[in-house]
Structures are given as structure tokens and as C-alpha cells.
XYZ file of C-alpha atoms in Angstrom:
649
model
C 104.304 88.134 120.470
C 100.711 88.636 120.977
C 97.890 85.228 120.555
C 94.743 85.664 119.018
C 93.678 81.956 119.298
C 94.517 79.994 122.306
C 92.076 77.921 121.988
C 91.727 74.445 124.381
C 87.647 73.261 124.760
C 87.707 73.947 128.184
C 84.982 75.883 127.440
C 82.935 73.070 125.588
C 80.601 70.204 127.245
C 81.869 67.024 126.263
C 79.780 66.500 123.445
C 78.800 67.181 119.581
C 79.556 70.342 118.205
C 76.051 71.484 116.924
C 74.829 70.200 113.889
C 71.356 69.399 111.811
C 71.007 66.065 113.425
C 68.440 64.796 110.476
C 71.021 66.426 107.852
C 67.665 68.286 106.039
C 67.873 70.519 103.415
C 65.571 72.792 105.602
C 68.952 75.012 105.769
C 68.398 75.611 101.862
C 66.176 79.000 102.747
C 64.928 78.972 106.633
C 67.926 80.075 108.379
C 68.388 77.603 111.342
C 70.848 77.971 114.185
C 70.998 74.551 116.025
C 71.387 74.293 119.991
C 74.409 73.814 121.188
C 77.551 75.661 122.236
C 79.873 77.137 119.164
C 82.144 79.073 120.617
C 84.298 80.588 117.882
C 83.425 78.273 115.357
C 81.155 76.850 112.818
C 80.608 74.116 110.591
C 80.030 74.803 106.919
C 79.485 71.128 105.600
C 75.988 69.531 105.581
C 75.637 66.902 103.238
C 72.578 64.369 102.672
C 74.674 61.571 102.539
C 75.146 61.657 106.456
C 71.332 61.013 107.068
C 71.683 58.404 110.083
C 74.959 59.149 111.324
C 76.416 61.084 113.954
C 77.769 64.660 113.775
C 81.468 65.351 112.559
C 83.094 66.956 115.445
C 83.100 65.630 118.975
C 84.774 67.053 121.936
C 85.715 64.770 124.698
C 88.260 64.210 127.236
C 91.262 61.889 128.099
C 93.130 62.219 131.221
C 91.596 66.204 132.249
C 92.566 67.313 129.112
C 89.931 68.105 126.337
C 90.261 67.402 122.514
C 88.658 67.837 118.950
C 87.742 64.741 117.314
C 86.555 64.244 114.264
C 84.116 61.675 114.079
C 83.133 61.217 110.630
C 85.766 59.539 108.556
C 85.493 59.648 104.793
C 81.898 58.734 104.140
C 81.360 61.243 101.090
C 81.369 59.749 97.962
C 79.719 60.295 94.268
C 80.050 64.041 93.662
C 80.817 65.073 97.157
C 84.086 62.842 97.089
C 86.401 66.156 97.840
C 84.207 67.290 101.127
C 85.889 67.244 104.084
C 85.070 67.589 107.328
C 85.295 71.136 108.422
C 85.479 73.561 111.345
C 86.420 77.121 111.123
C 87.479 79.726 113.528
C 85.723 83.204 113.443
C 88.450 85.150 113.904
C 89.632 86.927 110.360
C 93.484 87.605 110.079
C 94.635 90.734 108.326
C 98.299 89.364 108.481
C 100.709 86.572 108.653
C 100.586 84.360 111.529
C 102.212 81.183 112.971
C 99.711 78.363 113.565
C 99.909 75.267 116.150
C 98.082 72.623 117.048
C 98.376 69.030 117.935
C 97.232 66.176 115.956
C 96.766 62.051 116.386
C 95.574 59.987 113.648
C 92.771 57.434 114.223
C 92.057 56.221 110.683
C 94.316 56.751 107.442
C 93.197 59.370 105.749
C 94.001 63.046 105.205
C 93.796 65.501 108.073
C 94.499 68.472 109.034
C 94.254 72.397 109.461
C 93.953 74.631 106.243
C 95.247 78.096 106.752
C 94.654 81.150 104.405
C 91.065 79.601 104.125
C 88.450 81.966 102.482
C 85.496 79.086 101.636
C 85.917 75.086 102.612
C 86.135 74.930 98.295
C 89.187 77.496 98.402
C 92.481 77.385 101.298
C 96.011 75.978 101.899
C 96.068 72.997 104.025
C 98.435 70.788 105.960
C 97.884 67.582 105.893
C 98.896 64.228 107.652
C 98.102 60.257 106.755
C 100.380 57.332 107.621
C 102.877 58.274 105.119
C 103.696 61.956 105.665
C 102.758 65.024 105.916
C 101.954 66.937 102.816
C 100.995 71.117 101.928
C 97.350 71.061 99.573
C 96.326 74.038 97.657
C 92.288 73.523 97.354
C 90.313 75.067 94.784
C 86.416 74.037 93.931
C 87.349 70.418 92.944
C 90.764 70.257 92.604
C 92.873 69.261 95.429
C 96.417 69.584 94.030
C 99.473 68.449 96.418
C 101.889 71.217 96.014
C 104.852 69.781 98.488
C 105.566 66.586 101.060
C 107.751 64.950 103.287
C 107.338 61.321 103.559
C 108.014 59.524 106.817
C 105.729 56.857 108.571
C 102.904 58.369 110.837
C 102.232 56.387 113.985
C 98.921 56.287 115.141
C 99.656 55.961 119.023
C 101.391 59.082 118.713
C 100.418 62.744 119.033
C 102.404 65.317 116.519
C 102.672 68.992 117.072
C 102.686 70.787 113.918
C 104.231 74.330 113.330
C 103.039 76.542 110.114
C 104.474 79.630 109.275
C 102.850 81.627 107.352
C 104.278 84.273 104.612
C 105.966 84.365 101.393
C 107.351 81.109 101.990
C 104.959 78.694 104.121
C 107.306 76.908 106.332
C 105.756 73.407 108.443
C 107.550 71.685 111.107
C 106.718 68.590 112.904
C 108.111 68.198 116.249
C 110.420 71.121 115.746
C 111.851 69.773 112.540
C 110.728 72.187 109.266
C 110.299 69.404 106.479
C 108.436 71.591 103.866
C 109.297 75.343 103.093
C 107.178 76.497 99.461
C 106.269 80.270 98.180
C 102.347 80.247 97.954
C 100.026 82.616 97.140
C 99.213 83.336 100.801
C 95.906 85.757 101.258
C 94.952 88.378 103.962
C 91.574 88.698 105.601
C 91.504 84.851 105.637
C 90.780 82.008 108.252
C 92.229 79.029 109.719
C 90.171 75.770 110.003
C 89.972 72.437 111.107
C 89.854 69.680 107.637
C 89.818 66.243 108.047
C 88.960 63.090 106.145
C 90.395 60.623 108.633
C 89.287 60.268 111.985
C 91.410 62.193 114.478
C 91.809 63.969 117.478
C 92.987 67.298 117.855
C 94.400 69.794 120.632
C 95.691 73.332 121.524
C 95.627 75.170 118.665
C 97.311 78.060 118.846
C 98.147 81.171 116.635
C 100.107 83.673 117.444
C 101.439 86.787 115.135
C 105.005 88.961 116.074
C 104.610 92.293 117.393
C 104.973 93.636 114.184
C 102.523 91.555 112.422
C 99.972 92.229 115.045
C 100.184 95.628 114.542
C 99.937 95.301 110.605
C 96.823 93.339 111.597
C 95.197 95.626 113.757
C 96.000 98.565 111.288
C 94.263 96.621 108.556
C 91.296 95.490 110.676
C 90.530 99.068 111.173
C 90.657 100.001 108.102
C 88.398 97.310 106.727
C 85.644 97.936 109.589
C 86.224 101.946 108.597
C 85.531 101.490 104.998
C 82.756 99.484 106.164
C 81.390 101.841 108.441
C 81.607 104.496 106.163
C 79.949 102.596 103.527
C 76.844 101.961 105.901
C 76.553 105.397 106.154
C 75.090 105.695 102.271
C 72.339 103.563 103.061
C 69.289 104.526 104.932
C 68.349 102.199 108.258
C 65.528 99.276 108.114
C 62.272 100.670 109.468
C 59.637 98.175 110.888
C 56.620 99.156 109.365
C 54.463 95.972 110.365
C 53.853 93.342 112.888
C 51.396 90.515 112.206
C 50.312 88.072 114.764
C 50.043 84.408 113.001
C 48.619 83.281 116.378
C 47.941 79.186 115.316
C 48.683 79.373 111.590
C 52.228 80.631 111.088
C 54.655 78.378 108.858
C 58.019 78.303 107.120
C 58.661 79.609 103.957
C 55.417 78.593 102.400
C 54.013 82.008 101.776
C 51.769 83.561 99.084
C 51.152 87.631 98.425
C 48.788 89.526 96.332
C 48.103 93.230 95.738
C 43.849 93.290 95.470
C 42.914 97.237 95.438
C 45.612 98.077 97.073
C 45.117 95.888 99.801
C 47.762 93.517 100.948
C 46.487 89.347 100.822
C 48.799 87.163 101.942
C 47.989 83.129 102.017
C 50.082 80.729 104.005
C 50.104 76.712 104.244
C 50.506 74.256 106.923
C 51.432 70.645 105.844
C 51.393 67.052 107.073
C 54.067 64.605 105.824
C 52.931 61.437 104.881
C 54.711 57.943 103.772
C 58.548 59.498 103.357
C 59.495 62.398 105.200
C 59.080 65.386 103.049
C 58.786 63.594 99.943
C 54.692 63.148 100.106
C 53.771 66.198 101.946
C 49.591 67.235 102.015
C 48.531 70.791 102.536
C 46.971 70.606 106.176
C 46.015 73.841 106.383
C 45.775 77.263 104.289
C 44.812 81.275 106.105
C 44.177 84.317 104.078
C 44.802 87.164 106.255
C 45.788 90.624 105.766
C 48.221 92.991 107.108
C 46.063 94.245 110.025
C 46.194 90.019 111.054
C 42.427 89.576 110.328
C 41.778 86.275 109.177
C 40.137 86.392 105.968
C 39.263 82.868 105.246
C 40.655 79.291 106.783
C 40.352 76.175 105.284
C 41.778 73.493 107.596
C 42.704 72.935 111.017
C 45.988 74.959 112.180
C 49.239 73.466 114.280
C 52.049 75.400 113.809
C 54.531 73.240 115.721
C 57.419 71.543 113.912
C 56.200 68.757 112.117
C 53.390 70.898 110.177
C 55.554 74.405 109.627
C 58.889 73.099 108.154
C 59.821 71.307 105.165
C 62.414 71.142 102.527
C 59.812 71.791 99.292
C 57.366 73.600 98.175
C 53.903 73.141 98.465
C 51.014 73.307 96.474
C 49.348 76.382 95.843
C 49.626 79.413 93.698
C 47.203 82.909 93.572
C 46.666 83.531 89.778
C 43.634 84.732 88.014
C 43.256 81.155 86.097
C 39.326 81.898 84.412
C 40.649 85.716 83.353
C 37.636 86.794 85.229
C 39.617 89.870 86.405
C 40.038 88.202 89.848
C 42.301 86.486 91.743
C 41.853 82.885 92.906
C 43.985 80.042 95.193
C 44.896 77.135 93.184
C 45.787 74.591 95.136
C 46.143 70.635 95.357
C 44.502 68.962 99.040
C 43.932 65.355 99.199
C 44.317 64.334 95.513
C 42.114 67.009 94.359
C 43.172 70.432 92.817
C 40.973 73.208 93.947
C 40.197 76.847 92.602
C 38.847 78.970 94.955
C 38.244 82.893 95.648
C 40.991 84.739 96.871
C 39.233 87.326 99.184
C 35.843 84.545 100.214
C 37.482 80.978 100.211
C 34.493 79.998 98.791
C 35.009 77.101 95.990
C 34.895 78.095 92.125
C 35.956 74.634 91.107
C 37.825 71.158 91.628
C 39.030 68.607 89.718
C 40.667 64.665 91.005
C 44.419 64.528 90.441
C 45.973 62.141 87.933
C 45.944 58.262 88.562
C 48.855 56.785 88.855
C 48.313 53.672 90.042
C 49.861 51.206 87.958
C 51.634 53.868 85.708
C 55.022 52.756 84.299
C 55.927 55.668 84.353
C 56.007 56.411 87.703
C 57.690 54.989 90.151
C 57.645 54.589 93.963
C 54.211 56.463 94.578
C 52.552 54.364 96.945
C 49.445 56.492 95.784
C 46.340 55.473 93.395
C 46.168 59.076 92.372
C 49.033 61.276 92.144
C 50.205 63.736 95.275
C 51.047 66.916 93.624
C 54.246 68.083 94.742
C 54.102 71.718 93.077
C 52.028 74.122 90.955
C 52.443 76.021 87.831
C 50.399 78.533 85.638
C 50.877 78.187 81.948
C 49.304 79.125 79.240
C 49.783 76.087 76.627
C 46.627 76.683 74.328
C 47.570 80.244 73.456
C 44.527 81.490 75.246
C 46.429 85.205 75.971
C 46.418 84.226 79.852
C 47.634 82.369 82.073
C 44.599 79.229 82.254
C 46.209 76.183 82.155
C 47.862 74.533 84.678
C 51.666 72.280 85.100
C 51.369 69.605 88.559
C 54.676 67.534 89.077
C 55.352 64.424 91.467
C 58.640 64.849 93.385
C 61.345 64.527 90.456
C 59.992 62.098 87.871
C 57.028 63.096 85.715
C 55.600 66.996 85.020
C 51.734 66.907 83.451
C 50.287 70.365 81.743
C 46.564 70.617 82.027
C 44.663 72.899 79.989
C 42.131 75.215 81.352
C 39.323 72.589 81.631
C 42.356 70.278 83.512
C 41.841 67.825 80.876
C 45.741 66.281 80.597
C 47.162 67.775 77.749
C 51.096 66.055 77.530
C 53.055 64.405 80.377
C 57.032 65.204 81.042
C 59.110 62.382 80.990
C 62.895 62.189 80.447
C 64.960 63.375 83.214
C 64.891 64.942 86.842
C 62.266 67.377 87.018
C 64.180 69.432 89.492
C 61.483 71.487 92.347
C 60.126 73.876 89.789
C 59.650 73.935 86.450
C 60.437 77.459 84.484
C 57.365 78.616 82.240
C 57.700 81.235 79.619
C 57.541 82.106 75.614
C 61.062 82.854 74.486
C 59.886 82.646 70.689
C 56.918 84.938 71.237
C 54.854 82.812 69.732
C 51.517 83.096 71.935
C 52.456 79.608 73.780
C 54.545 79.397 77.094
C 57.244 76.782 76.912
C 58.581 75.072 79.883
C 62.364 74.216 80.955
C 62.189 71.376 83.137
C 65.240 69.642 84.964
C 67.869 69.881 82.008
C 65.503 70.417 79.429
C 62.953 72.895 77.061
C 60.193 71.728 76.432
C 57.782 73.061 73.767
C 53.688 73.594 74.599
C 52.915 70.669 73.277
C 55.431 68.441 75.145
C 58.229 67.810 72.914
C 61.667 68.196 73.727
C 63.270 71.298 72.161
C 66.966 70.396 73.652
C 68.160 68.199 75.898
C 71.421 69.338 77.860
C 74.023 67.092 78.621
C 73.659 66.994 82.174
C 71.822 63.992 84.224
C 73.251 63.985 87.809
C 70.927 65.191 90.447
C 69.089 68.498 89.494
C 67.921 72.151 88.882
C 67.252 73.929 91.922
C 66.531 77.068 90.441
C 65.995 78.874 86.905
C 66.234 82.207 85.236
C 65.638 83.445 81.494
C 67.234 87.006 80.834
C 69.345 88.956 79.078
C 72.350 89.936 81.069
C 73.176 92.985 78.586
C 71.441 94.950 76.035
C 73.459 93.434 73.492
C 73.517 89.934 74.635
C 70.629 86.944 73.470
C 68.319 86.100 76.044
C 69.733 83.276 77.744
C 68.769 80.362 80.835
C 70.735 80.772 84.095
C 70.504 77.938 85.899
C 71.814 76.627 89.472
C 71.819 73.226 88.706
C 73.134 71.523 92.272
C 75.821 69.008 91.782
C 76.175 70.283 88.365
C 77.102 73.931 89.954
C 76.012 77.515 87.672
C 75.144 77.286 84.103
C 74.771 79.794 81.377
C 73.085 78.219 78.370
C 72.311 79.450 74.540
C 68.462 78.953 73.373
C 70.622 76.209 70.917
C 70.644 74.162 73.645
C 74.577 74.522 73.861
C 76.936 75.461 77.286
C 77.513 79.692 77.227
C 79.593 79.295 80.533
C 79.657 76.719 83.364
C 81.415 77.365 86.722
C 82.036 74.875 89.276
C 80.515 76.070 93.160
C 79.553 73.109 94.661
C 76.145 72.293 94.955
C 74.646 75.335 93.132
C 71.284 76.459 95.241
C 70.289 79.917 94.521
C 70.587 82.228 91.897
C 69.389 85.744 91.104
C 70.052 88.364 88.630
C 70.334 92.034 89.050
C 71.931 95.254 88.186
C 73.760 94.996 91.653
C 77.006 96.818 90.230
C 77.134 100.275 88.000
C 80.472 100.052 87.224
C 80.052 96.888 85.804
C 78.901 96.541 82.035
C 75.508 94.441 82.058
C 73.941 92.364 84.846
C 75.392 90.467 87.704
C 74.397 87.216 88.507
C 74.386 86.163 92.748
C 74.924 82.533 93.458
C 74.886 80.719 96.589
C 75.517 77.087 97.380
C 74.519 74.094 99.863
C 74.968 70.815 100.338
C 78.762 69.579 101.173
C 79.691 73.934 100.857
C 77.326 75.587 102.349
C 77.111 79.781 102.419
C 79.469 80.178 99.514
C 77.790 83.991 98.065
C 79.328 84.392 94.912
C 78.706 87.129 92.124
C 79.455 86.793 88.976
C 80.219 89.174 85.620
C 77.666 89.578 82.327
C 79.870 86.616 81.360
C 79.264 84.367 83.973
C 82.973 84.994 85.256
C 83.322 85.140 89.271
C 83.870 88.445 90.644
C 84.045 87.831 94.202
C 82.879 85.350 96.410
C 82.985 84.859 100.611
C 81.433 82.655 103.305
C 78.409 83.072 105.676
C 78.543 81.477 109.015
C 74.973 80.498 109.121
C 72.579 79.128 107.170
C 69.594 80.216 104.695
C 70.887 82.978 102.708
C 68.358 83.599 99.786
C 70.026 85.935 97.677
C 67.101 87.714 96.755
C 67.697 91.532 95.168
C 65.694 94.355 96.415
C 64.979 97.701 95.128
C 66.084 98.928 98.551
C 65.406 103.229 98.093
C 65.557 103.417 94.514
C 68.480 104.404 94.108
C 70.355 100.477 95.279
C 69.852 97.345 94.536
C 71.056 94.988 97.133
C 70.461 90.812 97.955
C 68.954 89.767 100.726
C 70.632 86.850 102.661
C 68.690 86.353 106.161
C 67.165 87.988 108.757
C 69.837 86.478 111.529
C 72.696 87.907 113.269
C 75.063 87.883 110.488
C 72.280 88.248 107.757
C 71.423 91.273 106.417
C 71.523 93.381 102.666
C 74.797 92.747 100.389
C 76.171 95.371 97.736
C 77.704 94.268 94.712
C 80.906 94.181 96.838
C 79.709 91.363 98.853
C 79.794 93.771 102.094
C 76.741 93.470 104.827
C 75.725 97.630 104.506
C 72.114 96.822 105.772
C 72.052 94.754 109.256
C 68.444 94.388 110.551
C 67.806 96.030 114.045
C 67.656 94.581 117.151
C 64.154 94.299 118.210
C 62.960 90.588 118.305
C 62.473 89.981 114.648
C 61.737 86.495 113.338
C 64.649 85.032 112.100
C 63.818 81.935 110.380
C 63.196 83.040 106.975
C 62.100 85.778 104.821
C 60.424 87.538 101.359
C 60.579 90.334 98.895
C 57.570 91.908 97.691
C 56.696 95.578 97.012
C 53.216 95.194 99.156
C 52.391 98.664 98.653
C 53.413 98.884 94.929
C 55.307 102.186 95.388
C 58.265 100.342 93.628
C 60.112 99.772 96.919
C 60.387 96.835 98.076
C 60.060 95.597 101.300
C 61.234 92.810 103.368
C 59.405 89.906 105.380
C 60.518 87.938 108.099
C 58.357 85.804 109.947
C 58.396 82.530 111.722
C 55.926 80.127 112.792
C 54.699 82.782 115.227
C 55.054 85.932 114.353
C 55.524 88.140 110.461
C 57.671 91.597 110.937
C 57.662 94.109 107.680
C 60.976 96.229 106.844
C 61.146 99.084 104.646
C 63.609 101.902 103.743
C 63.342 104.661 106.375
C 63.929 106.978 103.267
C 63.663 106.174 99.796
C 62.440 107.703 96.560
C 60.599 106.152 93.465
C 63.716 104.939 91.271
C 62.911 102.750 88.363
C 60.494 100.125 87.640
C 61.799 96.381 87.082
C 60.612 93.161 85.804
C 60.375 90.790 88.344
C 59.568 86.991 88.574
C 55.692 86.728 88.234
C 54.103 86.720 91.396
C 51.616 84.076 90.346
C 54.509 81.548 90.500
C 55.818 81.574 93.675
C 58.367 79.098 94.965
C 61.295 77.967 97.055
C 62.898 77.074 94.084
C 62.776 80.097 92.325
C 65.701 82.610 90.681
C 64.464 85.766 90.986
C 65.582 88.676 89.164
C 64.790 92.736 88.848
C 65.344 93.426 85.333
C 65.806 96.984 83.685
C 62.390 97.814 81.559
C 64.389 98.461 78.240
């Protein structure tokens, strides 16, 4: 009998297992490990909803022995009704196993351990309340109750629980089996902690026969050979470039322009005003190059905490906006909206920001004029470029301005989402816009309205996912997960994922007919990676550890197309396969987020990391041309943003 987990907390404090004590949505693309001791877990649940309370697992101690409580309860409700509290061991298991562990009940409520877990939306679990204990098969939203035994639970006493894992799960309490069911058991799984009910938990245990441990082992090897060997195709990560941000580093609120083949990149500083990140002011904006030399400053830099990170985007874009033939910095700075020079700084132009102030149609602005909240380039008037303008407040209204930023129309109906899409899919000369659940026409009318209304659209794409398939809108749409939607307005294909974050679309598979669309979620699941068919059918989907995956494709050499997740330990480059065959070397990189952009416009692209400190540039070591893609416009930058590299037909 050999034990792979033995596991008692001796090893913890007595304390919170780490956790984002503020529950942000900073996680959503700044990858974020928080302080604390983990040992061989982690915790893939944060959830708004648990703003002002306490973490959900607390160690502590009763009598020299320590224990696992969790210290949450049931406090998710709406659409998050079916999260549970989670913790889940590391440790992968490429056989069948027995499981133990100790449980008390504090409140009445499910809890538990799941077992054959591959994402907190897909496992097994045993479960215990007052009146049993009960086996769960979860998958996305449905929690369906597959066997039970019913006898009274008492809450002054501790139960050991026995699962046996195989064919035929088998659980005992005390030593008694009281449930024995086939299930579709899975290898190369986990085991975690789930819980809605407060309870305590000790030594867990799991432990696999001499012959299952050496089926494990055998198939453990295997896996980390074909991985291995996989690696091998793809050349290393080369560090071509390290940039000193001195004073003026941020988060991910990063602009990048090619001007005669020289590298510009633009990054902001903020202040929050009124409600957390909800009224946020550009504090400060640097123009510097890839050599660091400051270019141009306007503002006064602080790059600690409260001016570097924040869960939005902020207000600035580099477009050419007068079709002069050169680029300028739009951006919005104490209720004005400024155009200035790209390479000088020097002002072209401003213009006041809408007032608001006593607006109907607005609500809970304590400003008289209106705090943009994003940017847009449009072009509205069918002047051939890109000269007019769309501002937004957080989620209610959307205004397009034309090219004198006169107001043209104002957005009205439904959650705006972060970031409105603009582009022409009639070819008509005017950009239309898809805002929240909606397409809008140039001149402000609704084209179709989806049937959607709870929160909103983190992210959009337009594209056609074969060469014999419409043009169609991809959206991750939060609570109301992935969507695939007809230019009718009607549902092509909706999957449930959670809280749908990410999304981008890429040729990531040649064996595959079409495009593949990646997929990540967040709130109450996050980490989920999922890719997904020309249909919008899941292929495969797995778990990351850590936070702030992006997604993001890359024409790596030009010969692969992989995602990008993060720049952390267990970040790195995904294949179509949903294997890490690109890890990022050890040599002090930032970590806390990063961007795609072919700098040198050979076609390659290359990767950014930076913090508030410090920006390190990745490339191929080797690589050859490839082929050129369409890719999201690089005047319309955002955190909100699908991005896509799309075959030039």
C-alpha cells in the first residue's frame, strides 16, 4: 500500500488559507499569487458576492490537533447558487485510489470531498447534511444526486468517511459501506475539498494498492514523456528586451504602436475616486520606447498599488483620428477628452465630456460631467477612417461622437458590458457597434436585441470560424457563459462555463476543420481553459492553479499558433491540446501580466510581461516568416477584448 496524500496541517499557521481579501476582479488578467502558505493546494472560487467577508478555509486547532474549516457557509446566491466552497490538492492521480478523511458538520448544508475532480464545474462528490450522506455527479450547473443513504447526522460528532474508487465507487461511514454505484470514474483527475455548510475537516488520506501505484506511476511517466517530447517541437523563449519603468510602470493598462519601425509604447497610471474602481481618472500617462527613454510625460508618476492596479480599462487609445497620416493619444483626463501627438505630447485638441448632471438617464454618477470609463474609434459618418469617437460610463449609457465630438446618438437599453465591439459587417461604409447584448446600427438604432439581460459581455469577437460558415459574433458573456450568434440576431450555439471571461479565436488545431475558439472563465470557476470546435462544441477543457490566464494566440515561429495564459510558474504557451509546450525561463521575469504584439512587424509575435517595475520582451529563439493574420485592430486596445489571428483568405 503506498500514500500519496497524508495530509494533517501541521504544516499550516493557524490561519486563512490565502485568498483575495477584497474579492477584486483584478485576477481577471494580472496574474496574482496572494501571501500566504498553500501547501499542496489551491482555491479556485472567487466570487464578488463575498466582498466584506472572510476567506473560505480556515485552519485552526482543538486540543494539538489541527483541522480544515470551512468558514463560509452558503452565501452564493443569484447565478452563483451551485458554487461551493473549494480546495483542491495538486497531486494528479493516474489511477484508482481509496480516499479518507474526517468530517464534522457545523451548519446543515452539503459538504464534502469530490473525487475524480477535473474543474470545481465537473467531479464526483460525497456529500454529508443532517440527513445522510449522499454520492453527486457535478456537471456546469447541474448537480444531480446519483445515490444516498439516509440516517440522521449529528453535529457533535466527527465521521470518518471511506471512498473507494473504481468501477463501482464504494463509501463507508465508520466502517459501514452504505452506497456502492458504477460511475464514470476518470484518470489524471484530483481530489478536493467542497463544502456548502460550515465544517471542519481532518486527516485526509489517500492511499492506492501496490498494484495501482504502479499503474499510476507507469501512466505518470508516460504523460510527462509525451509531454517532454512534445516540448521538444517548439523552439525556447528568448529575452530579447528589458525596459526599466523606473516611477511609471502599471498593470495591464498598456498601449503599442509601430511609427517607422520604431517601437512606442504608452502606459497609464490612475487614481480611484468616489467607488473603488468604478470612477477611476487617468493620473498619469509615459511614452517611452524600447531603449526606456522617456518620450513624453504628462502627469505625476506613483506606481505603488493604489495607482497601478485596477479591474477596467482606462481611457486612452493611439489611432490616427484627423487621417493626417499620424498617430495621436486619445484620451479622457479630468472630464476632458484630449488628442495629442504620439511621438511630442504636445496637444492637437480637447473637447469637455458630456454633462450628466441631472440626466435621467444616468444614474448614480455623482459627477456634473460624465467620467469616461473607456474609449472607442469609429467611424459613424462614413468618412473612410476611423474619426469619430464611442465614450461609455461604467455599464449604463455608450455616446458616439463624430469627428468634431459633437454627440451624434446615445446607447441606452441594456448593460453596456467593458467594451463595446465596432465594425461594418454589411460593408456599407459605416461601422456598427455591438454593445452589451445588442447591434447597434451608426446611427443608434437597435438592429437586434438578444434575449439575454443578466450581468454582461466581457468580451467580443466577429469572424468566420470556416470558409464556408457566415460571419458570426462570439461572445463571452459572464453569467450568461459562451455564445455563438447569427447576424439575425438568433442563438447559433450557447454553452454553459460559468462566468465566461475571455475568448479568442484561432487556427490553434490542423486537424481540426475551421477555427477553434479558447475560452476561459472567472468569477465563482475560476481557470477553467476550454477550447471549443468550428461549432462551438467543447473539445477539451482543464484547470489552472493560478490566476490571470489571457488566452491570447500567438504566431509563435510561424509555423504554431499557441495561447498565451501567464507569465507565472504554471503559465506559459498552450497547443490546441491544452498542454503547457512553452514554459517561460527562469530569470526574474515580471509575472503580473502580459501582451501580444508583433513590435518588430516581422509577423512573429512577441510576448510582454511587465509589472509595475520592470517590462521583459520574449521572442522565438528560431522562427521563420509563416503567414500573415488579421488581428484585432491595434487602435482599440482593451482588457476586455477577444482577440483573434485570422487566416487572410
Amino acid at each position: 500500500m503506498k500514500y500519496l496524500i497524508d495530509e494533517n496541517f501541521k504544516d499550516f499557521k493557524l490561519d486563512e488559507f490565502p485568498y483575495d481579501k477584497f474579492h477584486t476582479a483584478l485576477g481577471e488578467y494580472h496574474h496574482i499569487v496572494q501571501e500566504g502558505y498553500y501547501g499542496n493546494f489551491y482555491d479556485p472560487i472567487p466570487l464578488h458576492q463575498w466582498r466584506s467577508t472572510d476567506g473560505s478555509w480556515l485552519i485552526t486547532e482543538e486540543d494539538g490537533k489541527r483541522y480544515l474549516e470551512q468558514n463560509r457557509g452558503d452565501t452564493a446566491h443569484g447565478a452563483f447558487k451551485n458554487v461551493f466552497a473549494t480546495l483542491v490538492h495538486k497531486e494528479v492521480l493516474y489511477s484508482t485510489y481509496v480516499l479518507e478523511y474526517s468530517v464534522r458538520l457545523f451548519s446543515n448544508n452539503l459538504c464534502g470531498m469530490a473525487f475524480s475532480y477535473h474543474t470545481s464545474r465537473d467531479y464526483y462528490a460525497c456529500f454529508i447534511d443532517k440527513c445522510g450522506i449522499y454520492l453527486y455527479k457535478r456537471y456546469e450547473e447541474t448537480l444531480e444526486l446519483i445515490d444516498k443513504y439516509d440516517i440522521e447526522i449529528d453535529d457533535l460528532k466527527t465521521y470518518r468517511i471511506k471512498i473507494c474508487t473504481g468501477y463501482y465507487t464504494s463509501i463507508y461511514l465508520d466502517g459501514v459501506k452504505v452506497i456502492n454505484h458504477k460511475i464514470d470514474f476518470k484518470y489524471q483527475t484530483k481530489i478536493a475539498f467542497v463544502s456548502k455548510a460550515l465544517a471542519r475537516f481532518s486527516d485526509l488520506k489517500l492511499y492506492m494498492s501496490d498494484f495501482e501505484y504502479k499503474e499510476h506511476l507507469k501512466e505518470l511517466k508516460v504523460d510527462e514523456k509525451r509531454l517532454e517530447n512534445k516540448k521538444l517541437l517548439y523552439p525556447k523563449l528568448k529575452l530579447i528586451h528589458q525596459i526599466d519603468l523606473k516611477n511609471f510602470g502599471s498593470g495591464r493598462q498598456l498601449r503599442i504602436a509601430n511609427v517607422d519601425g520604431k517601437t512606442i509604447f504608452v502606459i497609464a497610471q490612475h487614481q480611484k475616486r468616489y467607488i473603488r474602481d468604478s470612477f477611476a481618472s487617468i493620473s498619469c500617462l509615459t511614452a517611452f520606447d524600447i531603449n526606456s527613454n522617456v518620450l513624453w510625460q504628462i502627469g505625476e508618476p506613483n506606481n505603488n498599488f493604489s495607482n497601478t492596479l485596477i479591474s477596467c480599462d482606462l481611457p486612452f487609445q493611439i489611432a490616427d483620428i484627423n487621417n493626417d497620416g499620424k498617430l495621436e493619444l486619445i484620451y479622457a483626463k479630468d472630464f476632458y477628452i484630449n488628442i495629442i501627438d504620439l511621438l511630442t505630447g504636445k496637444l492637437i485638441n480637447k473637447f469637455p465630456t458630456p454633462i450628466i448632471e441631472g440626466d435621467p438617464l444616468v444614474k448614480d454618477e455623482p459627477f456634473i460631467r460624465l467620467n469616461v470609463d473607456q474609449i472607442r474609434v469609429a467611424d459613424f459618418e462614413g468618412l473612410g477612417y476611423k474619426g469619430d469617437l464611442i465614450i461609455k460610463d461604467r455599464y449604463q449609457n455608450v455616446w458616439a461622437l463624430d469627428k468634431n465630438m459633437n454627440i451624434m446618438w446615445r446607447y441606452h437599453n441594456k448593460n453596456t458590458g467593458h467594451f463595446p465591439y465596432v465594425f461594418d459587417y454589411n460593408n456599407d461604409g459605416y461601422d456598427e457597434v455591438f454593445i452589451g447584448y445588442d447591434l447597434v446600427s451608426h446611427k443608434g438604432e437597435i438592429i437586434f436585441d438578444l434575449e439575454m439581460n443578466s450581468d454582461h459581455t466581457d468580451e467580443i469577437i466577429y469572424a468566420k470560424l470556416d470558409k464556408d460558415m457566415p460571419e458570426r459574433l462570439i461572445l463571452a458573456s459572464g453569467n450568461e457563459g459562451l455564445n455563438i450568434v447569427n447576424m439575425d440576431g438568433t442563438i447559433f450555439k450557447h454553452n454553459e462555463i460559468g462566468h465566461a471571461q475571455r475568448i479568442s479565436v484561432a487556427k490553434y488545431d490542423n486537424k481540426i476543420d475551421g477555427l477553434q475558439i479558447m475560452a476561459t472563465s472567472f468569477w465563482g470557476s475560476d481557470g477553467i481553459i476550454g477550447i471549443y470546435d468550428k461549432f462551438g462544441n467543447l473539445i477539451k477543457n482543464f484547470e489552472m492553479e493560478t490566476c490571470g490566464s489571457l488566452v491570447s494566440p500567438i504566431n509563435y515561429d510561424g509555423n504554431h499558433i499557441l495561447a498565451l495564459t501567464h507569465a507565472g510558474l504554471d503559465g506559459g504557451l498552450l497547443d490546441s491540446n491544452l498542454d503547457m509546450v512553452v514554459k517561460f525561463p527562469d530569470d526574474g521575469h515580471p509575472t503580473l501580466t502580459a501582451e501580444v504584439y508583433d513590435i518588430d512587424n516581422d509577423g512573429i509575435d512577441e510576448i510582454i510581461t511587465f509589472d509595475t517595475n520592470k517590462m521583459y520582451i520574449y521572442k522565438a529563439s528560431t522562427f521563420t516568416k509563416g503567414k500573415d493574420y488579421i488581428k484585432y485592430p491595434s487602435d482599440s486596445f482593451s482588457n476586455y477584448r477577444g482577440e483573434y489571428l485570422l487566416p487572410k483568405e
